CSV table of C-alpha atoms and ligand atoms in Angstrom, one decimal:
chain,number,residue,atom,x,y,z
A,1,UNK,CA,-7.8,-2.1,-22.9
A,2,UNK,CA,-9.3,-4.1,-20.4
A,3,UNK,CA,-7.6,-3.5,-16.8
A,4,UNK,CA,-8.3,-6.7,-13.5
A,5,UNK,CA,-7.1,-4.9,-10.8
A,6,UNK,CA,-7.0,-7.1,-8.2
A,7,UNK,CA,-7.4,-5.2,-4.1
A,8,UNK,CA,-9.0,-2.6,-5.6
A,9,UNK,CA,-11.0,-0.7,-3.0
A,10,UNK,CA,-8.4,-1.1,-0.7
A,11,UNK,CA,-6.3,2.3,0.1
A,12,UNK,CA,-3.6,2.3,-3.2
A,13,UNK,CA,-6.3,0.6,-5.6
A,14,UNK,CA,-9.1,3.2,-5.0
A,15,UNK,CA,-6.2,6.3,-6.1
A,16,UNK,CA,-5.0,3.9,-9.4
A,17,UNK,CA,-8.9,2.7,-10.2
A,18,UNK,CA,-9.5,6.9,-10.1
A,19,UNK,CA,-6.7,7.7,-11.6
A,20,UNK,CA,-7.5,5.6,-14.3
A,21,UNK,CA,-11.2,6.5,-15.0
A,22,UNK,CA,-9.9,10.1,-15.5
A,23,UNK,CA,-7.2,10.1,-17.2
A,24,UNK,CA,-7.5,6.6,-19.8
A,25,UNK,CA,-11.0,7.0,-21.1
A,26,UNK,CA,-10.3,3.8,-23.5
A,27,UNK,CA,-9.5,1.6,-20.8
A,28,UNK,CA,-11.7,-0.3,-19.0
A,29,UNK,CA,-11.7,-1.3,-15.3
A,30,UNK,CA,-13.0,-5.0,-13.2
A,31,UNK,CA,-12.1,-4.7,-9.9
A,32,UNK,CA,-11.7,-8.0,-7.9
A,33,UNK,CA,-11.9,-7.6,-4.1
A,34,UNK,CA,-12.2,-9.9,-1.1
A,35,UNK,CA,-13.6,-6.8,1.0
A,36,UNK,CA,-11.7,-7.5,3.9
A,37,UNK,CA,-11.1,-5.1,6.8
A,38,UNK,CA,-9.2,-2.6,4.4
A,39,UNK,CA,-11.5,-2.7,1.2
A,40,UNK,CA,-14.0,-0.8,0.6
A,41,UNK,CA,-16.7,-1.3,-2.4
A,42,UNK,CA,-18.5,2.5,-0.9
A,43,UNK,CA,-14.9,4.3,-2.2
A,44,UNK,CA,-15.5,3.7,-6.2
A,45,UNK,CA,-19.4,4.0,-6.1
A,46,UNK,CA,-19.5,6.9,-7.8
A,47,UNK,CA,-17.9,4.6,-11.1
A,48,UNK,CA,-21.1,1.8,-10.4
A,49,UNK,CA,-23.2,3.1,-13.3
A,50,UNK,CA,-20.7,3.5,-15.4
A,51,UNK,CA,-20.2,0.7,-18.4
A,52,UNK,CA,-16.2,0.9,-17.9
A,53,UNK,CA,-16.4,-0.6,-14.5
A,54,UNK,CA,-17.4,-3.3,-12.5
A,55,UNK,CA,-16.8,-5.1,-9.1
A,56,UNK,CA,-16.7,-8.5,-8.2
A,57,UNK,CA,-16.4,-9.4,-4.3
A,58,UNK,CA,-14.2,-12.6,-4.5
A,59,UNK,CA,-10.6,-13.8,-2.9
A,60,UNK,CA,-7.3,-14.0,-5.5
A,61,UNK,CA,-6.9,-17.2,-4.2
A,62,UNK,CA,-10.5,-18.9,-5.3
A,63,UNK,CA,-9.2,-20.0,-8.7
A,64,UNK,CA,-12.9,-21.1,-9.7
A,65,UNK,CA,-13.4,-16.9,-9.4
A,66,UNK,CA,-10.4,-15.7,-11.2
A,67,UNK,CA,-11.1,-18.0,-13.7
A,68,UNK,CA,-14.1,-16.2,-14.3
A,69,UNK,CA,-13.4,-12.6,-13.8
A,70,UNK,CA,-10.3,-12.5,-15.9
A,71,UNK,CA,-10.8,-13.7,-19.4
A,72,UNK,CA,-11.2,-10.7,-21.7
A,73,UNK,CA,-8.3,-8.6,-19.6
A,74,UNK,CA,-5.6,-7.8,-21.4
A,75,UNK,CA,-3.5,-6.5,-17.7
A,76,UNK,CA,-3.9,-7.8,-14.4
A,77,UNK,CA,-2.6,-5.2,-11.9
A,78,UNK,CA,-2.3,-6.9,-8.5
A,79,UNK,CA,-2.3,-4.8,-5.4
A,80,UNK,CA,-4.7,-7.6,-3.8
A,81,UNK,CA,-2.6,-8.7,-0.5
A,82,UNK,CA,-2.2,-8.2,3.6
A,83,UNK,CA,-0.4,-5.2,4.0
A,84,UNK,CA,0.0,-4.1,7.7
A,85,UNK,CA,3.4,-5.0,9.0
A,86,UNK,CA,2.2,-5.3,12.5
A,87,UNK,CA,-0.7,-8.1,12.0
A,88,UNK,CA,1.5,-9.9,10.2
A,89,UNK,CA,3.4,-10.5,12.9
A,90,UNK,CA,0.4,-11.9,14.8
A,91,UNK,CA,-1.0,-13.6,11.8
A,92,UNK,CA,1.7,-14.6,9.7
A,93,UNK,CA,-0.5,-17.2,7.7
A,94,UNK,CA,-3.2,-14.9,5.8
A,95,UNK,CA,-0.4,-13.0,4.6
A,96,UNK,CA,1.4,-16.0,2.8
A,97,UNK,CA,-2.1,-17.2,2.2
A,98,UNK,CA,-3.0,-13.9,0.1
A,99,UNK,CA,0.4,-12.9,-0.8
A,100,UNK,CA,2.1,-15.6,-2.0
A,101,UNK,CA,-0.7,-18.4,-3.0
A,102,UNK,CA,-2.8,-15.5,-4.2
A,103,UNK,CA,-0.6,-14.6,-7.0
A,104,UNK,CA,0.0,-18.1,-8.1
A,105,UNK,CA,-3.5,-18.5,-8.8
A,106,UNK,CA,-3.7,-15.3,-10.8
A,107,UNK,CA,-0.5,-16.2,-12.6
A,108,UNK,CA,-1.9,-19.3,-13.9
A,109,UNK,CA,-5.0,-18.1,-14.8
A,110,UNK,CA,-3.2,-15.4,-16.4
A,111,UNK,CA,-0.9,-17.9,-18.5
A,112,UNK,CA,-3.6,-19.8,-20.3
A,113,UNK,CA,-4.3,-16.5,-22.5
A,114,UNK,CA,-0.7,-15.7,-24.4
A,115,UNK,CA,-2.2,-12.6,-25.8
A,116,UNK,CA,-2.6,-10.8,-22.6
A,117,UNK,CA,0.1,-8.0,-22.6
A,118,UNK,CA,0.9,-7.2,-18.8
A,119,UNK,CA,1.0,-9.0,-15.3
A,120,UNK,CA,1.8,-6.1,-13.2
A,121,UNK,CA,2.6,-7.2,-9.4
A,122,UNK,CA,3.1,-4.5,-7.3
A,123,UNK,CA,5.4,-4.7,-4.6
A,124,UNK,CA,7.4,-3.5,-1.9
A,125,UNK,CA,10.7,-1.8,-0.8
A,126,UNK,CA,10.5,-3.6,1.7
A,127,UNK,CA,11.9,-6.7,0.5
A,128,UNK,CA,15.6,-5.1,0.2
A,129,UNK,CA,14.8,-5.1,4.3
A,130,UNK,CA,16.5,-2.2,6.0
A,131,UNK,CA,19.1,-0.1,4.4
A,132,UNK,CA,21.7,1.7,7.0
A,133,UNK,CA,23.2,3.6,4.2
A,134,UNK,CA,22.8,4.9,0.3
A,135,UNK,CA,19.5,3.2,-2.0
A,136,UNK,CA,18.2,0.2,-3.0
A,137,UNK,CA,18.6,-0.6,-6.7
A,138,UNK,CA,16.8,-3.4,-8.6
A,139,UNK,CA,19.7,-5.7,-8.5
A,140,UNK,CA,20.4,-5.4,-5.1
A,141,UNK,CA,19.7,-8.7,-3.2
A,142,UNK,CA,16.8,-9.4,-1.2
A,143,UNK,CA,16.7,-9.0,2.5
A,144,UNK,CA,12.6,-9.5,3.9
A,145,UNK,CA,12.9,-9.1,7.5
A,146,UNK,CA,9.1,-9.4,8.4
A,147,UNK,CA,6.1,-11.8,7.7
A,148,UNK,CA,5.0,-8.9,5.6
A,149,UNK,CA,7.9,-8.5,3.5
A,150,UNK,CA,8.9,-12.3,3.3
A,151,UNK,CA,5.4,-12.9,1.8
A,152,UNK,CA,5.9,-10.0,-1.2
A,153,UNK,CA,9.2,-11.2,-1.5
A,154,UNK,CA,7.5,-15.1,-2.3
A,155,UNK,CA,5.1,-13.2,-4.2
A,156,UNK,CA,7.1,-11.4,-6.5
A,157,UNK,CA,9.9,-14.2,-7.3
A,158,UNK,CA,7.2,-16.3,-8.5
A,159,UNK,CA,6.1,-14.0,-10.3
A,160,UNK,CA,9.4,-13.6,-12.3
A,161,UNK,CA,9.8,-17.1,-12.0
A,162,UNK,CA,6.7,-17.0,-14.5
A,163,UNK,CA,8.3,-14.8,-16.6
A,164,UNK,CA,11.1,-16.9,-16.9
A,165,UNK,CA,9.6,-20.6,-17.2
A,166,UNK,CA,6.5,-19.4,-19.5
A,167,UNK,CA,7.7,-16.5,-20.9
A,168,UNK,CA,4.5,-14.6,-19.0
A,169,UNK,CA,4.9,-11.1,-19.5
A,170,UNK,CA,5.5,-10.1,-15.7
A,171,UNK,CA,6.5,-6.6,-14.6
A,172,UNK,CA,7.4,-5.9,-10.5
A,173,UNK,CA,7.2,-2.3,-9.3
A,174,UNK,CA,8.4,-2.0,-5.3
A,175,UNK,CA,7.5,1.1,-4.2
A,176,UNK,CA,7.9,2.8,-0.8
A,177,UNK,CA,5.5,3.9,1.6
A,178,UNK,CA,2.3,5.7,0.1
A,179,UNK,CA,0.0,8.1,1.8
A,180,UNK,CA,-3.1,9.9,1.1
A,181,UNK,CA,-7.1,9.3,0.7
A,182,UNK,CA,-8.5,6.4,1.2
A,183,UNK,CA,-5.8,4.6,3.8
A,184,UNK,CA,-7.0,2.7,6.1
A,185,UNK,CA,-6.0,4.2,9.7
A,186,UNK,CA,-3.9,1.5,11.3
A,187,UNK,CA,-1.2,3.2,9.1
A,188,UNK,CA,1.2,5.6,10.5
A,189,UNK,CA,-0.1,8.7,8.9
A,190,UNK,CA,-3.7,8.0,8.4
A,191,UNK,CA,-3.4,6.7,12.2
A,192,UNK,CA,-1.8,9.8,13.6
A,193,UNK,CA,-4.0,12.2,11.3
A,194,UNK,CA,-7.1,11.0,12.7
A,195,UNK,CA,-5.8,10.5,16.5
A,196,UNK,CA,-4.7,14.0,16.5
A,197,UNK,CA,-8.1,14.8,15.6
A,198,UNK,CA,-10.0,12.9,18.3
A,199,UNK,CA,-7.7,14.3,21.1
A,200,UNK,CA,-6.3,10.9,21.4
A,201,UNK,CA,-2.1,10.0,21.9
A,202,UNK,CA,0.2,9.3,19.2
A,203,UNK,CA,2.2,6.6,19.3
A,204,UNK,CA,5.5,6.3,18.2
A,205,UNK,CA,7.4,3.2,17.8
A,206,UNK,CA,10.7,3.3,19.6
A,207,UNK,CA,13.3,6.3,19.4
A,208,UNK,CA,10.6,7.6,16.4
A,209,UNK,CA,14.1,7.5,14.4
A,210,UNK,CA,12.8,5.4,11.8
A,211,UNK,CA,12.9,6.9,8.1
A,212,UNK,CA,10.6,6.4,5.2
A,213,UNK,CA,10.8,7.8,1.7
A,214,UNK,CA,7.0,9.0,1.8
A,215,UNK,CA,5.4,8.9,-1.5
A,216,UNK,CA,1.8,10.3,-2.2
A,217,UNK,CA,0.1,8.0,-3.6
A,218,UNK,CA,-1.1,9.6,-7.0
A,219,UNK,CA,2.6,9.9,-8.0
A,220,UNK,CA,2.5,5.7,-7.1
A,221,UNK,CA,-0.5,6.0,-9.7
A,222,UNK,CA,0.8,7.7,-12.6
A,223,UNK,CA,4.3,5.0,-12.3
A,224,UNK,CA,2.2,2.1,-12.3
A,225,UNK,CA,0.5,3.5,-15.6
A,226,UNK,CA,4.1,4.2,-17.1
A,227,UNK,CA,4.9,0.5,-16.3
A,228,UNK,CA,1.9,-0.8,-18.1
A,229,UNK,CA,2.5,1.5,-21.1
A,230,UNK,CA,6.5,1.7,-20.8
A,231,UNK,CA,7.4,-1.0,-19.0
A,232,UNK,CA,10.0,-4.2,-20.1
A,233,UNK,CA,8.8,-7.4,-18.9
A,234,UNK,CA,11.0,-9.6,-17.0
A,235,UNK,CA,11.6,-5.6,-15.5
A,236,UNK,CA,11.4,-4.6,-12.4
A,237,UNK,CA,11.3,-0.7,-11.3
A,238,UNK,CA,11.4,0.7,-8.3
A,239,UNK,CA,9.3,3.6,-7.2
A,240,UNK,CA,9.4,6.4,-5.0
A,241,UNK,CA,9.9,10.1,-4.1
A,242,UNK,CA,13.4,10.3,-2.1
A,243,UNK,CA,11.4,12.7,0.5
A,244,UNK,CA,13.3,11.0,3.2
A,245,UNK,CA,11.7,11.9,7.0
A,246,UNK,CA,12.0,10.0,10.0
A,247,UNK,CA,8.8,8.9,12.1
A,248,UNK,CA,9.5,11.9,14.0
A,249,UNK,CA,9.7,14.4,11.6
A,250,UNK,CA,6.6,13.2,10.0
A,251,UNK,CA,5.3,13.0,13.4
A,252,UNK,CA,5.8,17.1,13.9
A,253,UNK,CA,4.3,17.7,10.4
A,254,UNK,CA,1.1,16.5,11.3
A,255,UNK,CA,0.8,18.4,14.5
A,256,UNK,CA,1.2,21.3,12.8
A,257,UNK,CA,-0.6,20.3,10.1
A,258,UNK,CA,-3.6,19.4,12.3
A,259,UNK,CA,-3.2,22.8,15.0
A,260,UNK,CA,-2.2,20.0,17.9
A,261,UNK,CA,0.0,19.8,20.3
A,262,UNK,CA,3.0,17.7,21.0
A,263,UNK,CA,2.5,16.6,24.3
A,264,UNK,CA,0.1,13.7,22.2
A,265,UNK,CA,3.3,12.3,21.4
A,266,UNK,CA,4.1,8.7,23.6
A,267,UNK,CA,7.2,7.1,22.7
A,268,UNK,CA,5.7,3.5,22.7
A,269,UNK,CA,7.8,0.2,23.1
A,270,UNK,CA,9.3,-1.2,19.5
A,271,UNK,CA,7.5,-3.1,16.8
A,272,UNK,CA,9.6,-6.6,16.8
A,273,UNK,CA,12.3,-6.7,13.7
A,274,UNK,CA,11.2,-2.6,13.1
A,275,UNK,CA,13.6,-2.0,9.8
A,276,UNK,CA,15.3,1.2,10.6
A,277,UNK,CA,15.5,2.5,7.1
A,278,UNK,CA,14.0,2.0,3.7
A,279,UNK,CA,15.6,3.9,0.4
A,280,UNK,CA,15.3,3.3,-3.0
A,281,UNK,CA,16.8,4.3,-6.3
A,282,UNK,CA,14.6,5.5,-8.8
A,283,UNK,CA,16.6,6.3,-12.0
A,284,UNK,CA,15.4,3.6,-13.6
A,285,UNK,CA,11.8,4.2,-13.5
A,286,UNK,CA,13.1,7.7,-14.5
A,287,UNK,CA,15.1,6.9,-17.8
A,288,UNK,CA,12.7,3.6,-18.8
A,289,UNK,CA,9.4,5.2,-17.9
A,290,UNK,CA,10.3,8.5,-17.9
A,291,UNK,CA,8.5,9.0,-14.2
A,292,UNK,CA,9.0,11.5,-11.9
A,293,UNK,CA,7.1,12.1,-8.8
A,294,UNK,CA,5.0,15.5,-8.8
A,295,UNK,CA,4.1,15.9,-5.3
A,296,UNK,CA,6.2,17.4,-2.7
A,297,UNK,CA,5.7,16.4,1.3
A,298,UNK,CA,4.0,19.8,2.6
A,299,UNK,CA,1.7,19.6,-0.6
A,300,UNK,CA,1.3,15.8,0.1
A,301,UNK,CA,0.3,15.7,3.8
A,302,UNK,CA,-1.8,19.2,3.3
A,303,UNK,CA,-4.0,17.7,0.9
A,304,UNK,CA,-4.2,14.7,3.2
A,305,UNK,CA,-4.8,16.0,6.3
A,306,UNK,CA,-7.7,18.0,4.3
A,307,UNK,CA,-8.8,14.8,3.3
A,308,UNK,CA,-9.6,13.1,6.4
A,309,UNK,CA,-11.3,16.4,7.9
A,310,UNK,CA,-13.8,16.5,5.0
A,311,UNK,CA,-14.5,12.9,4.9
A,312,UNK,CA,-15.1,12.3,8.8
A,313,UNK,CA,-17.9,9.8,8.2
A,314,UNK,CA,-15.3,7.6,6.1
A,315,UNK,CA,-13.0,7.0,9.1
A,316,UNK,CA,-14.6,7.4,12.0
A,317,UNK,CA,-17.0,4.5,10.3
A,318,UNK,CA,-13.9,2.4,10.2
A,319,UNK,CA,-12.1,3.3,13.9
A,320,UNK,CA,-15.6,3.1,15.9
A,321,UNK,CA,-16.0,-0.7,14.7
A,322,UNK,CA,-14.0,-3.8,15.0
A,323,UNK,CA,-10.8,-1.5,14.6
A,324,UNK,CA,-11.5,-0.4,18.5
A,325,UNK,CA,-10.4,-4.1,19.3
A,326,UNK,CA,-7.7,-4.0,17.2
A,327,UNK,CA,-6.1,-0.7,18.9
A,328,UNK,CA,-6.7,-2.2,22.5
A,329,UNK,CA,-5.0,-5.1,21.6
A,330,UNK,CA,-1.9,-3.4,19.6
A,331,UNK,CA,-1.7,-0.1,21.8
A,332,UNK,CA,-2.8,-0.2,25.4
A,333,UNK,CA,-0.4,-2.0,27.1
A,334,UNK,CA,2.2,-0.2,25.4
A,335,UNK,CA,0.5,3.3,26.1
A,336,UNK,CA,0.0,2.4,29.7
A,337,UNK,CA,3.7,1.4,29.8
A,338,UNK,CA,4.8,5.0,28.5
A,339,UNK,CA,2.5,7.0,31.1
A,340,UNK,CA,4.3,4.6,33.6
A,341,UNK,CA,7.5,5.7,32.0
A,342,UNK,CA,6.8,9.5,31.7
B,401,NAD,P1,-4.7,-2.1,1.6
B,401,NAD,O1,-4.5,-3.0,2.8
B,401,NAD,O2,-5.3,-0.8,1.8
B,401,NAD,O3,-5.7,-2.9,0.5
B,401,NAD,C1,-5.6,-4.2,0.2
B,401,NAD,C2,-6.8,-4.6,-0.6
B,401,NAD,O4,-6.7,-6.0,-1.0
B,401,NAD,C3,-8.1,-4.5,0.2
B,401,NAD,O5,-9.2,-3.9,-0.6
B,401,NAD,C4,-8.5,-5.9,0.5
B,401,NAD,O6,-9.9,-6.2,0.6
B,401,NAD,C5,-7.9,-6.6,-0.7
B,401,NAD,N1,-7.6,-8.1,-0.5
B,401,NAD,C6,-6.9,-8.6,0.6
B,401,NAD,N2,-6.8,-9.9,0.4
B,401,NAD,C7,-7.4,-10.2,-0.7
B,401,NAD,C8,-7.7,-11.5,-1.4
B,401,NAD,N3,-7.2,-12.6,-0.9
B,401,NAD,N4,-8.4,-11.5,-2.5
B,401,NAD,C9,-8.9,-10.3,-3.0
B,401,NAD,N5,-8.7,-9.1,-2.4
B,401,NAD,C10,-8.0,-9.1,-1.3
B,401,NAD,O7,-3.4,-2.1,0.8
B,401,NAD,P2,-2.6,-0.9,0.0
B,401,NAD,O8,-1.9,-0.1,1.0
B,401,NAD,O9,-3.6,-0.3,-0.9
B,401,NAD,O10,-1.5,-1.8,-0.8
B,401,NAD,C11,-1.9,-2.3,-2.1
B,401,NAD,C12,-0.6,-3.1,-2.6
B,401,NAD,O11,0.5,-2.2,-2.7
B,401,NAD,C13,-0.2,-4.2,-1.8
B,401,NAD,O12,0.2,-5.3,-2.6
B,401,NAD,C14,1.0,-3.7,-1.0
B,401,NAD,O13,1.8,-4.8,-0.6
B,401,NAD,C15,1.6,-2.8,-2.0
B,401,NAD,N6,2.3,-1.6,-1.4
B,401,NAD,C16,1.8,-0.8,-0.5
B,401,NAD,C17,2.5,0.3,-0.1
B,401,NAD,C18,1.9,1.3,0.9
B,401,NAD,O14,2.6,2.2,1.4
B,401,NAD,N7,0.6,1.2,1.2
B,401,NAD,C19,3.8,0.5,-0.6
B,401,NAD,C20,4.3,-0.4,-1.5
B,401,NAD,C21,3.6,-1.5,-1.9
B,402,DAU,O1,7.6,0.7,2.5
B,402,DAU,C1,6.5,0.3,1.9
B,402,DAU,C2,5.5,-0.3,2.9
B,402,DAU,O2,5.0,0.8,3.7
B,402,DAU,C3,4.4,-1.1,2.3
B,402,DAU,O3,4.8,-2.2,1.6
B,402,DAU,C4,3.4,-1.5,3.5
B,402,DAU,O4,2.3,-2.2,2.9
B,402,DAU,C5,3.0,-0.3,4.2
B,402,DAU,O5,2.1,-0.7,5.3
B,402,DAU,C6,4.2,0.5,4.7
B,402,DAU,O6,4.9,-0.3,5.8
B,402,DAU,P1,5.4,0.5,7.1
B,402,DAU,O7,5.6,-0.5,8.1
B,402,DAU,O8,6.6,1.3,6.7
B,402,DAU,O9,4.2,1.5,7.4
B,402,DAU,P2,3.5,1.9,8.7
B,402,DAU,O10,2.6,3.1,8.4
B,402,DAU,O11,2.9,0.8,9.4
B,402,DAU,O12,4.7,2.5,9.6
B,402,DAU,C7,5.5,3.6,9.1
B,402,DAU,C8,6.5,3.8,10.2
B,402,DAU,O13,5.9,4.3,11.4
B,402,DAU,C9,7.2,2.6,10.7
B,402,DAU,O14,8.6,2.9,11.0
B,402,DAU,C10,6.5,2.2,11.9
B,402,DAU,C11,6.1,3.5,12.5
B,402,DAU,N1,4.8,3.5,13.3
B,402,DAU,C12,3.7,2.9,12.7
B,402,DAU,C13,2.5,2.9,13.4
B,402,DAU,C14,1.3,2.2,12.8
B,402,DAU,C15,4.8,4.1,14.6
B,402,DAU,O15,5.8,4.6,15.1
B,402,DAU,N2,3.6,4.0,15.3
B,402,DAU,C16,2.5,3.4,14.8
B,402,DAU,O16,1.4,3.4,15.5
């Protein structure tokens, strides 16, 4: 089987592109990646002699590149997109640039070859928007609250719409938040990992009430493979680990985790439109891909937080370049505010 996964050296792809190589030696692997700020070509080098992998640098939105990269792929798996909440709020237009045009390029690229056996566009719990009470469920209707989540939203209901019109066989995941190796540190635990190493103040959005259902990403990995080989298309499953923990919570974890203290904590002014809660119900992944998440919390975030203190160079590569600008812009005025404040 011949795999295009699309975002590949970005945070998620890396883990699935790994988990691949070691555990489907008949499958093959192209990675497509624009290499922006969160890709990575360096994170899959050790893979570049090998004859079931290659790279191509190129946008999912150049159709003149997917057209050549994806004939001979029997799956696309698309993680290729903007991701971070917070620039989309500054930047609304890459995101629906990437996330929404992008996959109607690969879709109709994807079409022209009716033997191909799975689009697989990975998505987001975020496009129930934020759930007070109980868990999302597949049918539940669709509530995108940010830039971010709007664009998956587009992204995925094209996708079916695909499915639907030209009978492409299009599965959706939506998973919840992921963490482990390879994420980029403008994320929350990647970011507060790393800070807490370098001394440096955490800060946390609001009340720090906000809850997550944290997933490590390997369990993501091994549910995207059950869609591929399991999966119904015209499907959609949701993904994710119930391990339910607000900001704070996760917050206390990785002081410990990292032998720091708690006065690193700021409670920083609010992300705009900052969902309070995402939740999602998993039985169906369960019973139809018969998926269940492996890795508990204290497991996940230890093998993390051992992650990011043996692979220094990777991060502090990233957070001593244009990143710097980035965190003045997103967190000075708002950590000067809370010193004020204190
Ligand atoms: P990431 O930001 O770490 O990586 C994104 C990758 O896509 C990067 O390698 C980047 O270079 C590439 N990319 C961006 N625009 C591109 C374009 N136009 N053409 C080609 N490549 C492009 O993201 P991630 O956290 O690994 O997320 C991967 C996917 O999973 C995304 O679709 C995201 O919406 C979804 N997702 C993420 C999470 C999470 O917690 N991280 C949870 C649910 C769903
Ligand atoms: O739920 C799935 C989504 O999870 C994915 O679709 C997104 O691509 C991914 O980025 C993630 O979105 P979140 O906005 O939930 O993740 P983030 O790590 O940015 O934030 C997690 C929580 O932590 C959120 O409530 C905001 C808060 N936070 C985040 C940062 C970066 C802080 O309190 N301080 C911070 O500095």
């Amino acid at each position: 089987m011949r795999v295009l996964v699309t975002g590949g050296v970005g945070f998620i792809g890396t883990n699935f592109v790994k988990y691949v190589m070691s555990n489907r030696p008949d499958w093959s692997v192209t990675v497509l990646d624009k290499l922006t700020y969160a890709g990575r070509q360096e994170n899959l080098s050790e893979f570049e002699n090998s004859d079931r992998y290659s790279f191509v640098k190129g946008d999912i939105c150049d159709a003149a590149v997917v057209s050549r990269v994806m004939p001979g792929c029997d799956v696309v798996v698309n993680f290729a997109a903007e991701t971070h909440v917070d620039r989309s709020i500054d930047d609304p237009a890459s995101f629906v640039r990437t996330d929404v045009e992008g996959v109607r390029v690969l879709l109709e690229e994807f079409k022209k070859d009716n033997t191909r056996k799975v689009f697989l566009q990975i998505s987001t719990d975020e496009v129930y928007g934020s759930v007070e009470t109980g868990r999302s469920s597949e049918s539940d209707a669709l509530d995108p609250r940010s830039p971010y989540s709007a664009s998956k939203a587009g992204g995925e209901l094209l996708a079916m719409s695909y499915f639907t019109t030209f009978g492409v066989p299009v599965i959706i995941t939506r998973a919840s938040n992921n963490y482990g190796p390879f994420q980029y540190p403008e994320k929350l635990i990647p970011l507060f990992i790393t800070n807490a190493f370098q001394g440096e103040k955490l800060p946390l959005y609001g009340d720090g009430g906000n809850m997550r259902d944290w997933m490590f990403v390997t369990d993501h990995c091994s549910a995207l493979v059950a869609a591929i080989e399991k999966g119904r298309p015209g499907r959609i499953y949701n993904v994710g680990d119930g391990q339910e923990k607000t900001n704070k919570e996760v917050t206390f974890a990785i002081l410990e985790a990292t032998g720091s203290d708690s006065d690193l904590i700021r409670f920083v002014e609010d992300r705009l439109g900052h969902d309070r809660r995402y939740a999602v119900d998993v039985s169906r992944a369960a019973s139809e891909l018969d998926w269940k998440p492996e890795i508990d919390f204290e497991t996940g975030l230890a093998l993390t937080v051992n992650w990011y203190r043996a692979n220094a160079q990777w991060w502090q590569s990233i957070k001593s370049g244009e990143f710097r600008e980035y965190y003045k812009k997103m967190y000075s005025a708002r950590l000067e505010n809370s010193e004020r404040n204190q």
